Amino acid sequence: QTEQESINLTLAHGLDNRHPVHLAMVHLDEQLRELSQGTMHITIYPSGQLGSEREVIELLQIGSLAMTKVSASSLEAFVPEMKIFSLPYLFEDNDHFWRVLNSDLGQQLLAAGDRYRVRGLGYYDAGSRSFYATEAPIHAPADLAGKKIRVMNSQSAINMVRAMGGAATPVSWGELYTALQQGVVDGAENNPPSFYLSKHYEVARYYTLDEHTAIPDVMIIGTHVWDALNPQQQAWLKTAMDRSTEYQRALWQQASDEALAAVEAAGVTVIRPDKTLFQTSVKDYLASQSSLLPLMQQIAAEASR
Amino acid sequence: MNRLCNGIDQHLTTLLNALLAFLVMDVTWQVITRFLLADPSSITEELARFLLIWIGLVGAAQAYRHKMHLGIDLLAQKLNPVQGIWLNRFIHACCLLFAISILIIGGCNLMWLTWTLEQFSPAMHLPMALVYAALPLSGVLICLYAVQFIIDPTAAGVTE
Amino acid sequence: MATMTLVLIVVFFLLLATNVPIAIAIALATLATLLLTIDALPAVTTIAQRVAAGMDSFALLAIPFFILSGYIMGQGGIARRLIDFALAIVGKLPGGLAFVNVIACALFGSISGSAVAATSAIGGFMVPAMEKAGYPRSFSTAVTVTASTTGMLIPPSNILIVYSLASGGVSIAALFIAGYLPGILVALALMVAAALYLKAQGISTRQAIEPVPLMKGIVGALPSLIMIVLVIGGIILGWFTPTEAGAIAVLYSLALAVGLYREIRWADLAGILNKSVSTTAIVMLLIGASAAMSWLLSYATLPQQISEALLAVTENPILILLIINLLLLVIGTFMDMTPAVLIFTPILLPVAESLGLSPLHFGIMMILNLSIGLCTPPVGSVLFVGCSVGKTSIASLIRPMLPLYLAMLVALVLVTLFPSISEWLPAQLGLI
Ligand code: NA
Ligand code: NA
């Protein structure tokens, strides 16, 4: 009978099983087993074996999978409020970023997906995204002029790069290496571990740490699964997720530092620019985002706390 | 019923031929925009993938009517004509079950979900429900043909 | 987990045995198994989504293109000119028409993506021609059927594209180049086996087709051979992706058939398009249904369990490779190639990789292995098409098939044991 009471949550994601986020999920499973005294556990399916990010979100809504990890930017299509994270220079530093995520606002955003049948459980660190280029270094926004910069396939990402003066070009992540190599695009933007693990540093020799956006990863659960848990079980899952986040932040910092060191060792020129130039270049763009203005003010208020 | 099926079949053939020809032109255009115009089109790739889903699913219904899907006919060869008729009914009942459960019910639920949850394709901003509409459409066609095969096992199914 | 596996196998084989279309048998077996763990509505919706998702890939688009260009080349006089080319080179040798058949199939395979297209295009002409020259019809058909499978390895190849997807992104360009030497190896092995069989059976043949002068054969085939350079060269140089190369192949073959050779009229195109739609749809439904079953297997964590069980049997790499090859031969006997690749690559590739095989080498080995299955009953699409084109029964083919199966097995053993047969050429071109 105990066998039947044990709850198995399925968790599918697209990263391989050495990635810090996957390790944090393993930690999540361990914590959940411990808290629930073995009555709850998680089966993790890594490497996209159960579908792409969009497809897995659909499977959560359909009800055949319980959980997945997605970038906040791919959640935009389901939870429009998540667009906020694609805006540049929202946060003063990493502390500010996490203060916002842990605040009521951060928790409200997690719950905002309820009407789309998905609910956020917690955040993972995905670092800050910065530009890299193949031919010429980027020291200031002026250097972006005329450069074709690969962006994620999201309207916010396209608008941001345009605002900074670059020619935003959506290219799928899998094709980006060859696109950089063949000059289809002149550059792209991403966090240090992705820049390193994708081997894009082999062809893009200039990495400019302008850190324009900090887009967190979000762990989501289908509401049909969430609602079927009793309050105690929900609390266990929440606590386990908080511990997993804690664990992942440390792992991520380490992975990020190692990635930067590795690309520098491989001969990549790492540029630490004057970030205020980049911040100024997006002032008008940020001001034009009237629908997100209240959220932006709330975030700014967290900084002064 | 056979006349209805033949009529549908003809229009379907025209539609599918046009979709395949369009697919060739779409991908050619993709090469041209990137290679000659140096201004890569952002929609050709997504359009091509969606066309393939439509050709694959709707074409599968047509291929079903023409009895072109591969099967293993070892048992069928060993049966007498009467048994053969009942085996055929069983086969087409299975196809009917597949069409109703997965293509029609599953496909409609998928359309409904993606429609109410407001999902759009990234490049063309098409409702994903439109892409998935090929599932129930194919299902309805297979149902129609399956019922015809079950009622009249001698229905040729081949119009050529 | 054991119940799930049992239900899956029982339902699947029951439906297969009763002649239910394979794709639908796969989908229904998946549904029956999924219903053991998931409610009905999410289960059917999930399968519907996996069927659509399985078809939703830019790489798969090459398949309709290479099918379409294959039909255009078969009907548009390009196949005929490749046969002339082979005649000009080896037509005068004793037993030469068997060699012509093999070489023409391999050449056709080098511009077309599907073995079925080669069987109908080359067999339609070669089998009657060889009969006039005194070759038994069954033997000629058997040669066409087996030789057509070289086109699975020699690029362009639809099945290598499917493998690239199933393996999680082995470069299609590298796979294409890796297929050349193994494909040629199979062709050579088939020619040797055919010559030995003709000698052993004491079949005397005469020259029945008018010999083609060397220059005429070469000049006639040149525009068709240029297509190899255009399509494969374009992929290697990064001008276009394999999918785009497919569209280029369609336009180029159309230009040859309609413009230069004038053997296809615009009015014929509707028929060719329709045949291509049907062939494409049959393959796509198999791909969609296999994607659903593959999802179910992952969901039931079956790949890990099978890998662990295989590795627990023995640690001898040669023995494990032997087991994998035997398993694939059995799978190929009963299953069509596309679902076999989609379902079993995720299961067997991790085992092969743990033995130190590269995904490239494993892929070529797997495709060569499953090519044998294409020529065996009860499920063998190339065999069926060959029998209908050659107007022979499956039963009469068995005898002349035996030495040809053996030749393919020898090639398989060589390709399994010597990775460099697959890896040398792509390494030379800097693709791996
Ligand atoms: Na080929
Ligand atoms: Na077979």
mmCIF file of N, CA and C in Angstrom, chain C residues 264-347:
data_model
loop_
_atom_site.group_PDB
_atom_site.id
_atom_site.type_symbol
_atom_site.label_atom_id
_atom_site.label_comp_id
_atom_site.label_asym_id
_atom_site.label_seq_id
_atom_site.Cartn_x
_atom_site.Cartn_y
_atom_site.Cartn_z
ATOM 1 N N ILE C 264 10.272 14.451 -69.766
ATOM 2 C CA ILE C 264 9.098 14.710 -68.925
ATOM 3 C C ILE C 264 8.434 15.969 -69.457
ATOM 4 N N ARG C 265 7.112 15.896 -69.648
ATOM 5 C CA ARG C 265 6.380 17.101 -70.035
ATOM 6 C C ARG C 265 5.784 17.704 -68.763
ATOM 7 N N TRP C 266 5.489 18.989 -68.831
ATOM 8 C CA TRP C 266 4.951 19.643 -67.636
ATOM 9 C C TRP C 266 3.706 18.909 -67.150
ATOM 10 N N ALA C 267 2.946 18.331 -68.115
ATOM 11 C CA ALA C 267 1.706 17.649 -67.736
ATOM 12 C C ALA C 267 1.978 16.402 -66.890
ATOM 13 N N ASP C 268 3.171 15.812 -67.057
ATOM 14 C CA ASP C 268 3.494 14.610 -66.271
ATOM 15 C C ASP C 268 3.756 14.951 -64.808
ATOM 16 N N LEU C 269 4.008 16.229 -64.551
ATOM 17 C CA LEU C 269 4.467 16.612 -63.210
ATOM 18 C C LEU C 269 3.441 16.317 -62.124
ATOM 19 N N ALA C 270 2.147 16.489 -62.445
ATOM 20 C CA ALA C 270 1.115 16.253 -61.431
ATOM 21 C C ALA C 270 1.227 14.819 -60.906
ATOM 22 N N GLY C 271 1.377 13.860 -61.840
ATOM 23 C CA GLY C 271 1.495 12.460 -61.440
ATOM 24 C C GLY C 271 2.722 12.237 -60.573
ATOM 25 N N ILE C 272 3.854 12.838 -60.967
ATOM 26 C CA ILE C 272 5.094 12.673 -60.194
ATOM 27 C C ILE C 272 4.945 13.297 -58.807
ATOM 28 N N LEU C 273 4.343 14.492 -58.752
ATOM 29 C CA LEU C 273 4.129 15.144 -57.455
ATOM 30 C C LEU C 273 3.263 14.267 -56.560
ATOM 31 N N ASN C 274 2.208 13.686 -57.149
ATOM 32 C CA ASN C 274 1.291 12.900 -56.338
ATOM 33 C C ASN C 274 1.952 11.637 -55.793
ATOM 34 N N LYS C 275 2.739 10.975 -56.647
ATOM 35 C CA LYS C 275 3.478 9.794 -56.164
ATOM 36 C C LYS C 275 4.403 10.194 -55.019
ATOM 37 N N SER C 276 5.062 11.351 -55.172
ATOM 38 C CA SER C 276 5.991 11.809 -54.136
ATOM 39 C C SER C 276 5.256 12.118 -52.839
ATOM 40 N N VAL C 277 4.081 12.737 -52.950
ATOM 41 C CA VAL C 277 3.290 13.049 -51.751
ATOM 42 C C VAL C 277 2.971 11.754 -51.007
ATOM 43 N N SER C 278 2.498 10.729 -51.743
ATOM 44 C CA SER C 278 2.130 9.476 -51.083
ATOM 45 C C SER C 278 3.331 8.835 -50.410
ATOM 46 N N THR C 279 4.441 8.722 -51.159
ATOM 47 C CA THR C 279 5.631 8.095 -50.573
ATOM 48 C C THR C 279 6.083 8.877 -49.345
ATOM 49 N N THR C 280 6.104 10.215 -49.464
ATOM 50 C CA THR C 280 6.504 11.059 -48.333
ATOM 51 C C THR C 280 5.584 10.816 -47.133
ATOM 52 N N ALA C 281 4.275 10.804 -47.393
ATOM 53 C CA ALA C 281 3.315 10.685 -46.293
ATOM 54 C C ALA C 281 3.462 9.335 -45.593
ATOM 55 N N ILE C 282 3.711 8.275 -46.361
ATOM 56 C CA ILE C 282 3.894 6.953 -45.748
ATOM 57 C C ILE C 282 5.083 6.994 -44.795
ATOM 58 N N VAL C 283 6.195 7.562 -45.281
ATOM 59 C CA VAL C 283 7.395 7.660 -44.434
ATOM 60 C C VAL C 283 7.129 8.563 -43.233
ATOM 61 N N MET C 284 6.446 9.697 -43.465
ATOM 62 C CA MET C 284 6.224 10.646 -42.371
ATOM 63 C C MET C 284 5.332 10.055 -41.279
ATOM 64 N N LEU C 285 4.317 9.286 -41.673
ATOM 65 C CA LEU C 285 3.450 8.697 -40.647
ATOM 66 C C LEU C 285 4.243 7.685 -39.822
ATOM 67 N N LEU C 286 5.124 6.934 -40.507
ATOM 68 C CA LEU C 286 6.000 6.014 -39.771
ATOM 69 C C LEU C 286 6.887 6.786 -38.804
ATOM 70 N N ILE C 287 7.423 7.918 -39.281
ATOM 71 C CA ILE C 287 8.301 8.730 -38.433
ATOM 72 C C ILE C 287 7.525 9.273 -37.236
ATOM 73 N N GLY C 288 6.317 9.783 -37.486
ATOM 74 C CA GLY C 288 5.507 10.330 -36.396
ATOM 75 C C GLY C 288 5.151 9.271 -35.364
ATOM 76 N N ALA C 289 4.684 8.108 -35.849
ATOM 77 C CA ALA C 289 4.298 7.045 -34.926
ATOM 78 C C ALA C 289 5.514 6.533 -34.148
ATOM 79 N N SER C 290 6.654 6.398 -34.840
ATOM 80 C CA SER C 290 7.869 5.941 -34.149
ATOM 81 C C SER C 290 8.292 6.940 -33.092
ATOM 82 N N ALA C 291 8.119 8.234 -33.401
ATOM 83 C CA ALA C 291 8.488 9.257 -32.417
ATOM 84 C C ALA C 291 7.657 9.072 -31.154
ATOM 85 N N ALA C 292 6.369 8.729 -31.334
ATOM 86 C CA ALA C 292 5.513 8.508 -30.167
ATOM 87 C C ALA C 292 5.986 7.294 -29.373
ATOM 88 N N MET C 293 6.305 6.202 -30.081
ATOM 89 C CA MET C 293 6.749 5.007 -29.356
ATOM 90 C C MET C 293 8.089 5.257 -28.670
ATOM 91 N N SER C 294 8.958 5.979 -29.370
ATOM 92 C CA SER C 294 10.260 6.303 -28.815
ATOM 93 C C SER C 294 10.104 7.123 -27.532
ATOM 94 N N TRP C 295 9.155 8.051 -27.538
ATOM 95 C CA TRP C 295 8.876 8.868 -26.354
ATOM 96 C C TRP C 295 8.431 7.976 -25.200
ATOM 97 N N LEU C 296 7.535 7.048 -25.531
ATOM 98 C CA LEU C 296 7.031 6.129 -24.508
ATOM 99 C C LEU C 296 8.170 5.304 -23.904
ATOM 100 N N LEU C 297 9.079 4.816 -24.776
ATOM 101 C CA LEU C 297 10.180 3.989 -24.280
ATOM 102 C C LEU C 297 11.062 4.802 -23.334
ATOM 103 N N SER C 298 11.353 6.059 -23.718
ATOM 104 C CA SER C 298 12.145 6.915 -22.825
ATOM 105 C C SER C 298 11.403 7.141 -21.523
ATOM 106 N N TYR C 299 10.097 7.390 -21.635
ATOM 107 C CA TYR C 299 9.273 7.667 -20.469
ATOM 108 C C TYR C 299 9.307 6.482 -19.506
ATOM 109 N N ALA C 300 9.336 5.269 -20.057
ATOM 110 C CA ALA C 300 9.393 4.070 -19.224
ATOM 111 C C ALA C 300 10.834 3.716 -18.860
ATOM 112 N N THR C 301 11.776 4.620 -19.166
ATOM 113 C CA THR C 301 13.220 4.434 -18.921
ATOM 114 C C THR C 301 13.735 3.097 -19.446
ATOM 115 N N LEU C 302 13.137 2.643 -20.554
ATOM 116 C CA LEU C 302 13.563 1.369 -21.130
ATOM 117 C C LEU C 302 14.979 1.416 -21.717
ATOM 118 N N PRO C 303 15.356 2.520 -22.410
ATOM 119 C CA PRO C 303 16.710 2.544 -22.975
ATOM 120 C C PRO C 303 17.791 2.261 -21.940
ATOM 121 N N GLN C 304 17.694 2.928 -20.755
ATOM 122 C CA GLN C 304 18.708 2.686 -19.725
ATOM 123 C C GLN C 304 18.709 1.217 -19.316
ATOM 124 N N GLN C 305 17.496 0.661 -19.132
ATOM 125 C CA GLN C 305 17.420 -0.725 -18.652
ATOM 126 C C GLN C 305 18.036 -1.698 -19.650
ATOM 127 N N ILE C 306 17.729 -1.483 -20.956
ATOM 128 C CA ILE C 306 18.290 -2.394 -21.961
ATOM 129 C C ILE C 306 19.800 -2.234 -22.034
ATOM 130 N N SER C 307 20.274 -0.965 -22.016
ATOM 131 C CA SER C 307 21.723 -0.742 -22.061
ATOM 132 C C SER C 307 22.402 -1.448 -20.905
ATOM 133 N N GLU C 308 21.830 -1.267 -19.703
ATOM 134 C CA GLU C 308 22.461 -1.883 -18.525
ATOM 135 C C GLU C 308 22.452 -3.400 -18.634
ATOM 136 N N ALA C 309 21.324 -3.952 -19.130
ATOM 137 C CA ALA C 309 21.238 -5.403 -19.270
ATOM 138 C C ALA C 309 22.268 -5.914 -20.266
ATOM 139 N N LEU C 310 22.412 -5.190 -21.400
ATOM 140 C CA LEU C 310 23.369 -5.617 -22.421
ATOM 141 C C LEU C 310 24.786 -5.614 -21.873
ATOM 142 N N LEU C 311 25.119 -4.528 -21.152
ATOM 143 C CA LEU C 311 26.478 -4.406 -20.634
ATOM 144 C C LEU C 311 26.732 -5.382 -19.499
ATOM 145 N N ALA C 312 25.630 -5.843 -18.859
ATOM 146 C CA ALA C 312 25.803 -6.787 -17.757
ATOM 147 C C ALA C 312 26.126 -8.192 -18.278
ATOM 148 N N VAL C 313 25.694 -8.480 -19.523
ATOM 149 C CA VAL C 313 25.916 -9.821 -20.093
ATOM 150 C C VAL C 313 27.404 -10.118 -20.207
ATOM 151 N N THR C 314 28.128 -9.176 -20.768
ATOM 152 C CA THR C 314 29.550 -9.397 -20.990
ATOM 153 C C THR C 314 30.247 -8.053 -21.088
ATOM 154 N N GLU C 315 31.565 -8.069 -20.896
ATOM 155 C CA GLU C 315 32.294 -6.819 -21.046
ATOM 156 C C GLU C 315 33.159 -6.835 -22.288
ATOM 157 N N ASN C 316 33.107 -7.957 -23.015
ATOM 158 C CA ASN C 316 33.912 -8.074 -24.222
ATOM 159 C C ASN C 316 33.282 -7.232 -25.338
ATOM 160 N N PRO C 317 33.973 -6.163 -25.780
ATOM 161 C CA PRO C 317 33.368 -5.265 -26.767
ATOM 162 C C PRO C 317 32.979 -5.994 -28.063
ATOM 163 N N ILE C 318 33.825 -6.892 -28.530
ATOM 164 C CA ILE C 318 33.526 -7.598 -29.784
ATOM 165 C C ILE C 318 32.230 -8.394 -29.629
ATOM 166 N N LEU C 319 32.090 -9.030 -28.452
ATOM 167 C CA LEU C 319 30.902 -9.853 -28.204
ATOM 168 C C LEU C 319 29.652 -8.964 -28.150
ATOM 169 N N ILE C 320 29.772 -7.808 -27.491
ATOM 170 C CA ILE C 320 28.614 -6.908 -27.419
ATOM 171 C C ILE C 320 28.250 -6.401 -28.809
ATOM 172 N N LEU C 321 29.276 -6.070 -29.594
ATOM 173 C CA LEU C 321 28.994 -5.619 -30.961
ATOM 174 C C LEU C 321 28.305 -6.715 -31.755
ATOM 175 N N LEU C 322 28.727 -7.948 -31.521
ATOM 176 C CA LEU C 322 28.102 -9.087 -32.199
ATOM 177 C C LEU C 322 26.631 -9.193 -31.790
ATOM 178 N N ILE C 323 26.380 -9.060 -30.475
ATOM 179 C CA ILE C 323 24.998 -9.138 -29.988
ATOM 180 C C ILE C 323 24.163 -8.016 -30.610
ATOM 181 N N ILE C 324 24.735 -6.792 -30.613
ATOM 182 C CA ILE C 324 23.995 -5.659 -31.185
ATOM 183 C C ILE C 324 23.672 -5.927 -32.646
ATOM 184 N N ASN C 325 24.662 -6.454 -33.386
ATOM 185 C CA ASN C 325 24.430 -6.706 -34.809
ATOM 186 C C ASN C 325 23.366 -7.784 -35.025
ATOM 187 N N LEU C 326 23.412 -8.837 -34.215
ATOM 188 C CA LEU C 326 22.391 -9.888 -34.347
ATOM 189 C C LEU C 326 21.008 -9.320 -34.038
ATOM 190 N N LEU C 327 20.960 -8.512 -32.974
ATOM 191 C CA LEU C 327 19.692 -7.888 -32.581
ATOM 192 C C LEU C 327 19.146 -7.041 -33.731
ATOM 193 N N LEU C 328 20.046 -6.242 -34.345
ATOM 194 C CA LEU C 328 19.616 -5.372 -35.448
ATOM 195 C C LEU C 328 19.169 -6.185 -36.655
ATOM 196 N N LEU C 329 19.832 -7.317 -36.902
ATOM 197 C CA LEU C 329 19.417 -8.154 -38.033
ATOM 198 C C LEU C 329 17.991 -8.661 -37.817
ATOM 199 N N VAL C 330 17.699 -9.068 -36.570
ATOM 200 C CA VAL C 330 16.346 -9.540 -36.263
ATOM 201 C C VAL C 330 15.349 -8.388 -36.396
ATOM 202 N N ILE C 331 15.725 -7.220 -35.836
ATOM 203 C CA ILE C 331 14.842 -6.052 -35.929
ATOM 204 C C ILE C 331 14.573 -5.722 -37.393
ATOM 205 N N GLY C 332 15.634 -5.732 -38.201
ATOM 206 C CA GLY C 332 15.495 -5.387 -39.619
ATOM 207 C C GLY C 332 14.630 -6.371 -40.378
ATOM 208 N N THR C 333 14.618 -7.609 -39.914
ATOM 209 C CA THR C 333 13.781 -8.608 -40.582
ATOM 210 C C THR C 333 12.311 -8.273 -40.408
ATOM 211 N N PHE C 334 11.954 -7.789 -39.214
ATOM 212 C CA PHE C 334 10.532 -7.615 -38.894
ATOM 213 C C PHE C 334 10.062 -6.169 -38.923
ATOM 214 N N MET C 335 10.961 -5.240 -39.126
ATOM 215 C CA MET C 335 10.557 -3.857 -38.965
ATOM 216 C C MET C 335 11.065 -3.032 -40.132
ATOM 217 N N ASP C 336 10.339 -1.996 -40.494
ATOM 218 C CA ASP C 336 10.818 -1.095 -41.519
ATOM 219 C C ASP C 336 11.993 -0.286 -40.950
ATOM 220 N N MET C 337 12.836 0.214 -41.875
ATOM 221 C CA MET C 337 14.083 0.834 -41.444
ATOM 222 C C MET C 337 13.871 2.112 -40.621
ATOM 223 N N THR C 338 12.936 2.962 -41.070
ATOM 224 C CA THR C 338 12.771 4.258 -40.401
ATOM 225 C C THR C 338 12.366 4.109 -38.935
ATOM 226 N N PRO C 339 11.295 3.354 -38.625
ATOM 227 C CA PRO C 339 10.993 3.188 -37.196
ATOM 228 C C PRO C 339 12.110 2.470 -36.457
ATOM 229 N N ALA C 340 12.781 1.524 -37.114
ATOM 230 C CA ALA C 340 13.867 0.813 -36.429
ATOM 231 C C ALA C 340 14.948 1.793 -35.996
ATOM 232 N N VAL C 341 15.325 2.705 -36.899
ATOM 233 C CA VAL C 341 16.373 3.681 -36.565
ATOM 234 C C VAL C 341 15.893 4.614 -35.457
ATOM 235 N N LEU C 342 14.654 5.105 -35.582
ATOM 236 C CA LEU C 342 14.161 6.077 -34.608
ATOM 237 C C LEU C 342 13.984 5.470 -33.222
ATOM 238 N N ILE C 343 13.559 4.200 -33.182
ATOM 239 C CA ILE C 343 13.280 3.595 -31.888
ATOM 240 C C ILE C 343 14.536 3.029 -31.244
ATOM 241 N N PHE C 344 15.428 2.430 -32.044
ATOM 242 C CA PHE C 344 16.542 1.712 -31.428
ATOM 243 C C PHE C 344 17.840 2.507 -31.323
ATOM 244 N N THR C 345 17.969 3.599 -32.076
ATOM 245 C CA THR C 345 19.186 4.404 -31.912
ATOM 246 C C THR C 345 19.348 4.915 -30.476
ATOM 247 N N PRO C 346 18.295 5.518 -29.889
ATOM 248 C CA PRO C 346 18.485 6.001 -28.515
ATOM 249 C C PRO C 346 18.796 4.877 -27.529
ATOM 250 N N ILE C 347 18.405 3.639 -27.851
ATOM 251 C CA ILE C 347 18.651 2.530 -26.944
ATOM 252 C C ILE C 347 20.067 1.984 -27.117
#
